[in-house]
PDB file of C-alpha atoms in Angstrom:
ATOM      1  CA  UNK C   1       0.000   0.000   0.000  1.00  0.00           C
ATOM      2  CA  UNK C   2       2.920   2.407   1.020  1.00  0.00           C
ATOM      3  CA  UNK C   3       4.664   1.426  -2.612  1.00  0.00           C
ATOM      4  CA  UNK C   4       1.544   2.559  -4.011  1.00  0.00           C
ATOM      5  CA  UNK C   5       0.980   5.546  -2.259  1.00  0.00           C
ATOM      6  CA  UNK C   6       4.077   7.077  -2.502  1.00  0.00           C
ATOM      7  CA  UNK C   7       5.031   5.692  -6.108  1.00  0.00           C
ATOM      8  CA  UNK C   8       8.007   4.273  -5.367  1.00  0.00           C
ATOM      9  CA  UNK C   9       9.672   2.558  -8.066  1.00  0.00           C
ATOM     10  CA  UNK C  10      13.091   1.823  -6.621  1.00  0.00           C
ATOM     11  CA  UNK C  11      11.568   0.072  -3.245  1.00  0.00           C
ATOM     12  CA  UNK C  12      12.098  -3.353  -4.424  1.00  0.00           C
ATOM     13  CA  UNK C  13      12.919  -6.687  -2.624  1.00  0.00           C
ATOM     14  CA  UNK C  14      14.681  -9.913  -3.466  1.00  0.00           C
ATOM     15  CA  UNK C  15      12.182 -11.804  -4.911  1.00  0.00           C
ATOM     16  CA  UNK C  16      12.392 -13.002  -8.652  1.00  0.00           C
ATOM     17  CA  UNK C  17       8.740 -13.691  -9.088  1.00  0.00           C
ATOM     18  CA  UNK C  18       7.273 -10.020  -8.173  1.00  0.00           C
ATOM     19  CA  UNK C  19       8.777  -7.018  -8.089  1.00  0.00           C
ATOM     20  CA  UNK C  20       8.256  -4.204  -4.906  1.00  0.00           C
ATOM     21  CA  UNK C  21       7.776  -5.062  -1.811  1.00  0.00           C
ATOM     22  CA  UNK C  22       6.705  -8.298  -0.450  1.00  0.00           C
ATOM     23  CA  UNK C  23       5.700  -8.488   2.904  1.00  0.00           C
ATOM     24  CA  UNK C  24       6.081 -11.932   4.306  1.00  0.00           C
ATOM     25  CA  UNK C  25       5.375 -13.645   7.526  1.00  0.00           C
ATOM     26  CA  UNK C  26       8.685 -15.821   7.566  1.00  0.00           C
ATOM     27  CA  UNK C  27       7.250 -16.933  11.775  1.00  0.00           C
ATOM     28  CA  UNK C  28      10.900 -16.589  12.305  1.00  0.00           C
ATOM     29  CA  UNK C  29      13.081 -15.224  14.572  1.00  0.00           C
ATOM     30  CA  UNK C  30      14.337 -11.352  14.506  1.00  0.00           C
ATOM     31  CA  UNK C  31      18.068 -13.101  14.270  1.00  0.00           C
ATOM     32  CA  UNK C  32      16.904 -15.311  11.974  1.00  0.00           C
ATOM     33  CA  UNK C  33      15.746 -12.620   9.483  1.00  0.00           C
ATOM     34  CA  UNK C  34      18.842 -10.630   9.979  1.00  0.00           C
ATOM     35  CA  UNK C  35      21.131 -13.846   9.033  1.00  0.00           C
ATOM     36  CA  UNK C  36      18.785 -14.796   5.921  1.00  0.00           C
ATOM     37  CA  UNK C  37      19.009 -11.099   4.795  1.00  0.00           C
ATOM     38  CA  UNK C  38      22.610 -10.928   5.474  1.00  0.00           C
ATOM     39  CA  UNK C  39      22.836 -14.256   3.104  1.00  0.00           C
ATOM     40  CA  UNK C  40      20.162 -12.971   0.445  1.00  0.00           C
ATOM     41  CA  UNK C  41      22.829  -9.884   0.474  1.00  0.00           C
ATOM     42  CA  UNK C  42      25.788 -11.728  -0.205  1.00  0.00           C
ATOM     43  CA  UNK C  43      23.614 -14.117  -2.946  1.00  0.00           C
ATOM     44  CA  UNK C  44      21.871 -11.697  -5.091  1.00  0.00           C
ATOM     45  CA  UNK C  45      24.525  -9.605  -6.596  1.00  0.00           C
ATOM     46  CA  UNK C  46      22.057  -6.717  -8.098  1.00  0.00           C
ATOM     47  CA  UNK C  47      22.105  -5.602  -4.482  1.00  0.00           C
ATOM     48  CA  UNK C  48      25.317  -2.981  -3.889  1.00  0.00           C
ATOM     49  CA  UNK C  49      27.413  -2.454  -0.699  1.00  0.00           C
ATOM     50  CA  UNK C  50      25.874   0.409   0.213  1.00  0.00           C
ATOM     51  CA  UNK C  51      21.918  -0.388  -0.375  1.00  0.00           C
ATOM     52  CA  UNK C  52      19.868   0.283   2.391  1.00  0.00           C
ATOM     53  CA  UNK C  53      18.674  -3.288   3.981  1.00  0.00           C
ATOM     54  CA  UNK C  54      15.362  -3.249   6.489  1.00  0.00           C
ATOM     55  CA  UNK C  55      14.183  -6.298   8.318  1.00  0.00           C
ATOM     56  CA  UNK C  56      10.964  -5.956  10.003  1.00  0.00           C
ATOM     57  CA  UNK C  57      10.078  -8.018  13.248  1.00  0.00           C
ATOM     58  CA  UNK C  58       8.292  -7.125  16.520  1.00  0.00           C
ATOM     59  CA  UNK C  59       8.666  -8.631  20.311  1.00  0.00           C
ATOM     60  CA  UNK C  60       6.772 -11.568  20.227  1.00  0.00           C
ATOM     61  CA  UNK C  61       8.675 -14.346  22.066  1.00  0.00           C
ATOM     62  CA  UNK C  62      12.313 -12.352  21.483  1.00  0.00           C
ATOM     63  CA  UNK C  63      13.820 -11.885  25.325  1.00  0.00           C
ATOM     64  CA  UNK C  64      16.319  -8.860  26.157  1.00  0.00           C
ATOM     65  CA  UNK C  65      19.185 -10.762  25.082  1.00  0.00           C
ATOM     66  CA  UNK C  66      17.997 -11.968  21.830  1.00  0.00           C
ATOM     67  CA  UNK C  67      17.279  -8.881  20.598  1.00  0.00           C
ATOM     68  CA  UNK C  68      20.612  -6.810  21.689  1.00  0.00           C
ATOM     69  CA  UNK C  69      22.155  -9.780  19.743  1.00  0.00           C
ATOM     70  CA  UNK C  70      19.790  -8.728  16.730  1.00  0.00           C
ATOM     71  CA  UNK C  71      20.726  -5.277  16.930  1.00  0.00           C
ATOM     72  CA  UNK C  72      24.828  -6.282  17.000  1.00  0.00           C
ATOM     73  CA  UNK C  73      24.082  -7.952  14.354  1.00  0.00           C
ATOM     74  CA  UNK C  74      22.349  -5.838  12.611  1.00  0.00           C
ATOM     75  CA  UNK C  75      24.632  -3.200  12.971  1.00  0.00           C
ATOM     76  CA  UNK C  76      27.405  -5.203  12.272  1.00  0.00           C
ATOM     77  CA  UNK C  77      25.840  -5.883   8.627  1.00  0.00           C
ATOM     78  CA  UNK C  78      24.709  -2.215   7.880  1.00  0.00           C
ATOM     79  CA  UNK C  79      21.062  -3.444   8.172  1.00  0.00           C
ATOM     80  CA  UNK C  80      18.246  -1.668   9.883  1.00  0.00           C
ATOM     81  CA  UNK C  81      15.499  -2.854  12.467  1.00  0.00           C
ATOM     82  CA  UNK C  82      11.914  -1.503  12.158  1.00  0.00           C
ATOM     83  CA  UNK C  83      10.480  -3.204  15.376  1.00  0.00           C
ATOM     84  CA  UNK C  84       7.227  -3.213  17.202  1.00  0.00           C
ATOM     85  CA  UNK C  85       6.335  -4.078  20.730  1.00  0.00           C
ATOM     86  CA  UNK C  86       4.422  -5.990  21.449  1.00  0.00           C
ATOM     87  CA  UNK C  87       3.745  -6.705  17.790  1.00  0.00           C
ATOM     88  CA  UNK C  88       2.752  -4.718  14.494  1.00  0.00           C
ATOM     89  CA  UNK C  89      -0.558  -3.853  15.232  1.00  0.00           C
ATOM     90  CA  UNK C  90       0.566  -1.149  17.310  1.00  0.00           C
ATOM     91  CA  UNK C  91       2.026   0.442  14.250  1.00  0.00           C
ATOM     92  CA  UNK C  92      -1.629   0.120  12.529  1.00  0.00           C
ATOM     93  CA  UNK C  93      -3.207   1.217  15.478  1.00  0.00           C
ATOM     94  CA  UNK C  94      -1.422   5.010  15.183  1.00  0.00           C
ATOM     95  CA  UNK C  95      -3.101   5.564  12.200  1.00  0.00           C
ATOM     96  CA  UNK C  96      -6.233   5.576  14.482  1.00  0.00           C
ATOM     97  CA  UNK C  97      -5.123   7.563  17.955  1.00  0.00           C
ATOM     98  CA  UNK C  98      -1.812   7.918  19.796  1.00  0.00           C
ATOM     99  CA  UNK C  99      -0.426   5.492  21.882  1.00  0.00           C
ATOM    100  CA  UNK C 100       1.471   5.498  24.600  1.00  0.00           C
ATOM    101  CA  UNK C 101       0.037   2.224  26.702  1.00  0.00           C
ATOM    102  CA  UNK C 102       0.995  -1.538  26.298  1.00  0.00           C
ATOM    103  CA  UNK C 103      -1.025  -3.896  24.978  1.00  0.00           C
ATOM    104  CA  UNK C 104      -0.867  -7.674  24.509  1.00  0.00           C
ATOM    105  CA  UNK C 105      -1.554  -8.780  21.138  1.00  0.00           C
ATOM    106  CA  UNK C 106      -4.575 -10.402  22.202  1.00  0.00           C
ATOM    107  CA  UNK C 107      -5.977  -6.693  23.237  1.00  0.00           C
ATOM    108  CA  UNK C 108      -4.601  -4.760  20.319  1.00  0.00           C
ATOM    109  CA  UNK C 109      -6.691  -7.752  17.995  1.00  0.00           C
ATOM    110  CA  UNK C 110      -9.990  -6.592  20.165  1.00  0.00           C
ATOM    111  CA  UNK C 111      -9.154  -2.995  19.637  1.00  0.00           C
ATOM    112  CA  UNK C 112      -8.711  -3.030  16.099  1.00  0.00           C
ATOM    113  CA  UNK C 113     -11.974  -4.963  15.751  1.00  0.00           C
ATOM    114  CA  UNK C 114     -13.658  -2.357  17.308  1.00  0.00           C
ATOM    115  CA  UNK C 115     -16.336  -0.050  15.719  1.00  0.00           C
ATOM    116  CA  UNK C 116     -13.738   3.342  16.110  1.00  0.00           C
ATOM    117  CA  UNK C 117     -10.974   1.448  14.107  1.00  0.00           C
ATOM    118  CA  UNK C 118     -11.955  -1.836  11.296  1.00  0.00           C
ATOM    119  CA  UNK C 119     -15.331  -2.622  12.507  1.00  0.00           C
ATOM    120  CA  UNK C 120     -14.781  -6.333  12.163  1.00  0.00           C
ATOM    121  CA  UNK C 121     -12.166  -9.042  13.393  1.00  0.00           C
ATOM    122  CA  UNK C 122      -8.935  -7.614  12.257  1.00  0.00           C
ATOM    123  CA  UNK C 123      -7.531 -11.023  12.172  1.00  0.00           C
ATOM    124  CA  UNK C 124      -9.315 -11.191   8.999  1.00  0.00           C
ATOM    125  CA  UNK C 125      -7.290  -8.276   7.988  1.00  0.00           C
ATOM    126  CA  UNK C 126      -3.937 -10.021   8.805  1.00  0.00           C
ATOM    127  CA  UNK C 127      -2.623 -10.963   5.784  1.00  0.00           C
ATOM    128  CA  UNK C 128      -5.120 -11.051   3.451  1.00  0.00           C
ATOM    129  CA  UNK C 129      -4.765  -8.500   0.200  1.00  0.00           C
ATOM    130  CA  UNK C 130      -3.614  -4.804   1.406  1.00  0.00           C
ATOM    131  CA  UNK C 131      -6.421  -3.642  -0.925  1.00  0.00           C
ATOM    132  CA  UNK C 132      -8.861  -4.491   2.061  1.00  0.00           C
ATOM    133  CA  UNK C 133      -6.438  -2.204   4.239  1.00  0.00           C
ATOM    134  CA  UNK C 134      -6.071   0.793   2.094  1.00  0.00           C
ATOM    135  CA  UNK C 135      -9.495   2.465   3.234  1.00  0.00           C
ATOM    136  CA  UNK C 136      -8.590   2.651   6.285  1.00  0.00           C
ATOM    137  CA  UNK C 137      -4.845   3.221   6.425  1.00  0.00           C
ATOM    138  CA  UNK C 138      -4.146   4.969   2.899  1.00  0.00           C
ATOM    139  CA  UNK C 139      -4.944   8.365   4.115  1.00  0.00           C
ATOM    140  CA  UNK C 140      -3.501   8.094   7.921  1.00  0.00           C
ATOM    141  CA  UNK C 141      -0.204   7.446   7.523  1.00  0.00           C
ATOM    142  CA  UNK C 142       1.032  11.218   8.629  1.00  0.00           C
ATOM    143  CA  UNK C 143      -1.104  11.037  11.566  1.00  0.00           C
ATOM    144  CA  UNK C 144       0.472   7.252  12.666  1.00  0.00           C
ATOM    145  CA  UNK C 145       3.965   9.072  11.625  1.00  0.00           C
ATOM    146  CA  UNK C 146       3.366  11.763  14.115  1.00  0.00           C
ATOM    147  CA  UNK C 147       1.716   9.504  16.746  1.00  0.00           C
ATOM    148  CA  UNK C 148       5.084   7.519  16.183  1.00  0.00           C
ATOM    149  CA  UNK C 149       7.374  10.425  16.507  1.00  0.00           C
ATOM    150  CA  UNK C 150       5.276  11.298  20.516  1.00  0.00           C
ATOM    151  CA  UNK C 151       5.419   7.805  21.703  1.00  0.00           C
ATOM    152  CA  UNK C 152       9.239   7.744  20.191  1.00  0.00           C
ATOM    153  CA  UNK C 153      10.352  10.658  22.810  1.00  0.00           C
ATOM    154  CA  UNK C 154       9.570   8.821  25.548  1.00  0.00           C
ATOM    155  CA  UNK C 155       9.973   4.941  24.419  1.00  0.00           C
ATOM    156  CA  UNK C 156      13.092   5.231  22.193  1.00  0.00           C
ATOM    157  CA  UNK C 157      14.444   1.516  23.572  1.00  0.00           C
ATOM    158  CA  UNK C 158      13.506  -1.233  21.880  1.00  0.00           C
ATOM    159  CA  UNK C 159      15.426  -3.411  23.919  1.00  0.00           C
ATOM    160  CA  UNK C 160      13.207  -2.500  26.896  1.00  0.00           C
ATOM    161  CA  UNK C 161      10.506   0.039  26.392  1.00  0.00           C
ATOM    162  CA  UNK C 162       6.763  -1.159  25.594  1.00  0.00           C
ATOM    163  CA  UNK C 163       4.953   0.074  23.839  1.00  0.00           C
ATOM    164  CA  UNK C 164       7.763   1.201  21.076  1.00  0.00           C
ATOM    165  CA  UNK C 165       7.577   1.359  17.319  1.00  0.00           C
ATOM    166  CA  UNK C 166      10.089   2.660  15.121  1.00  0.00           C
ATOM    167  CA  UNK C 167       8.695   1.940  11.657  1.00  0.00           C
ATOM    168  CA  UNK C 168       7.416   5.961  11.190  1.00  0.00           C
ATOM    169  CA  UNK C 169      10.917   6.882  11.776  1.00  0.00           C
ATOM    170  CA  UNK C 170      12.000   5.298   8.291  1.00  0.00           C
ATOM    171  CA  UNK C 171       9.490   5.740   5.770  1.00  0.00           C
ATOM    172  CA  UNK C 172      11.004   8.924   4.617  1.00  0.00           C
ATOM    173  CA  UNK C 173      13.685   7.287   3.726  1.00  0.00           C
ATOM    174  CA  UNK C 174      12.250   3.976   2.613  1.00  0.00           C
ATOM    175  CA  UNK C 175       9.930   5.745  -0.048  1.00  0.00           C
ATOM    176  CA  UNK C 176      12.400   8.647  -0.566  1.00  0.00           C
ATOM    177  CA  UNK C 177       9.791  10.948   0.439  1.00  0.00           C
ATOM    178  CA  UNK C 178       9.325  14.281   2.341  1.00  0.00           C
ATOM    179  CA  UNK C 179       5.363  13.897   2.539  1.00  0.00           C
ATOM    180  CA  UNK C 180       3.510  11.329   4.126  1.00  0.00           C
TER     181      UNK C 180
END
């Protein structure tokens, strides 16, 4: 939807059989993404030294000391971390309201389901075709960028801080934009 929005042509992934973005539950690890990025890197020689890498995980299961060694590693392979805690849907849920509670996954789900937000189980939203999304996140994406930046003053850790999202903080720079 964001490729779409903000026409952007050189966002691309490693994927042979579509070009763009793919977003793809891998229900793997955040170190696990990092290493299979790091090896799809070092594979797929249209990608130069310098090209800006972005895995995308959230909490989950992932204790402190699994994810300081995903952001070593990270770091250690020029690769950035857009993370959520507890999980995604507090991303989604800034284009909606600001945020600055914790939630479980569980209560996020409920949330989003509400009548203020999808107005229907949102786990019928997860995953299915973004086209279903787009009326309700298409236009928001400022607002969840700003709701971002105010929880982001005051839960910049992602190593400890809940809730946390850092996704707003790169789409700038993912879509090569200065508009959201």
């Amino acid at each position: 939807m964001l490729k779409q929005k903000y026409r952007s042509f050189s966002v691309s992934v490693l994927d042979p059989s579509r070009s763009g973005i793919k977003i793809k539950s891998l229900d793997r690890s955040g170190e696990e993404l990092i290493n299979k990025a790091i090896n799809d890197k070092k594979k797929n020689k249209q990608i130069k030294a310098n090209d800006p890498i972005y895995v995308v995980f959230d909490r989950d299961k992932h204790d402190k000391k699994e994810l300081l060694r995903c952001k070593k590693l990270a770091r250690e392979n020029n690769i950035t971390i857009l993370f959520s805690s507890i999980c995604f849907e507090i991303w989604i849920l800034m284009h909606f309201e600001p945020v600055f509670s914790s939630y479980s996954s569980d209560e996020l789900f409920k949330k989003l389901s509400g009548p203020k937000y999808f107005d229907q189980d949102y786990k019928d939203f997860k995953g299915v075709d973004i086209r279903k999304l787009r009326p309700f996140l298409f236009d928001n994406v400022q607002f969840a960028k700003d709701n971002a930046d105010k929880l982001y003053k005051i839960h910049h850790d992602m190593i400890n801080d809940d809730p946390f999202t850092n996704v707003g903080n790169y789409l700038k720079e993912i879509f090569q934009t200065n508009e959201l």
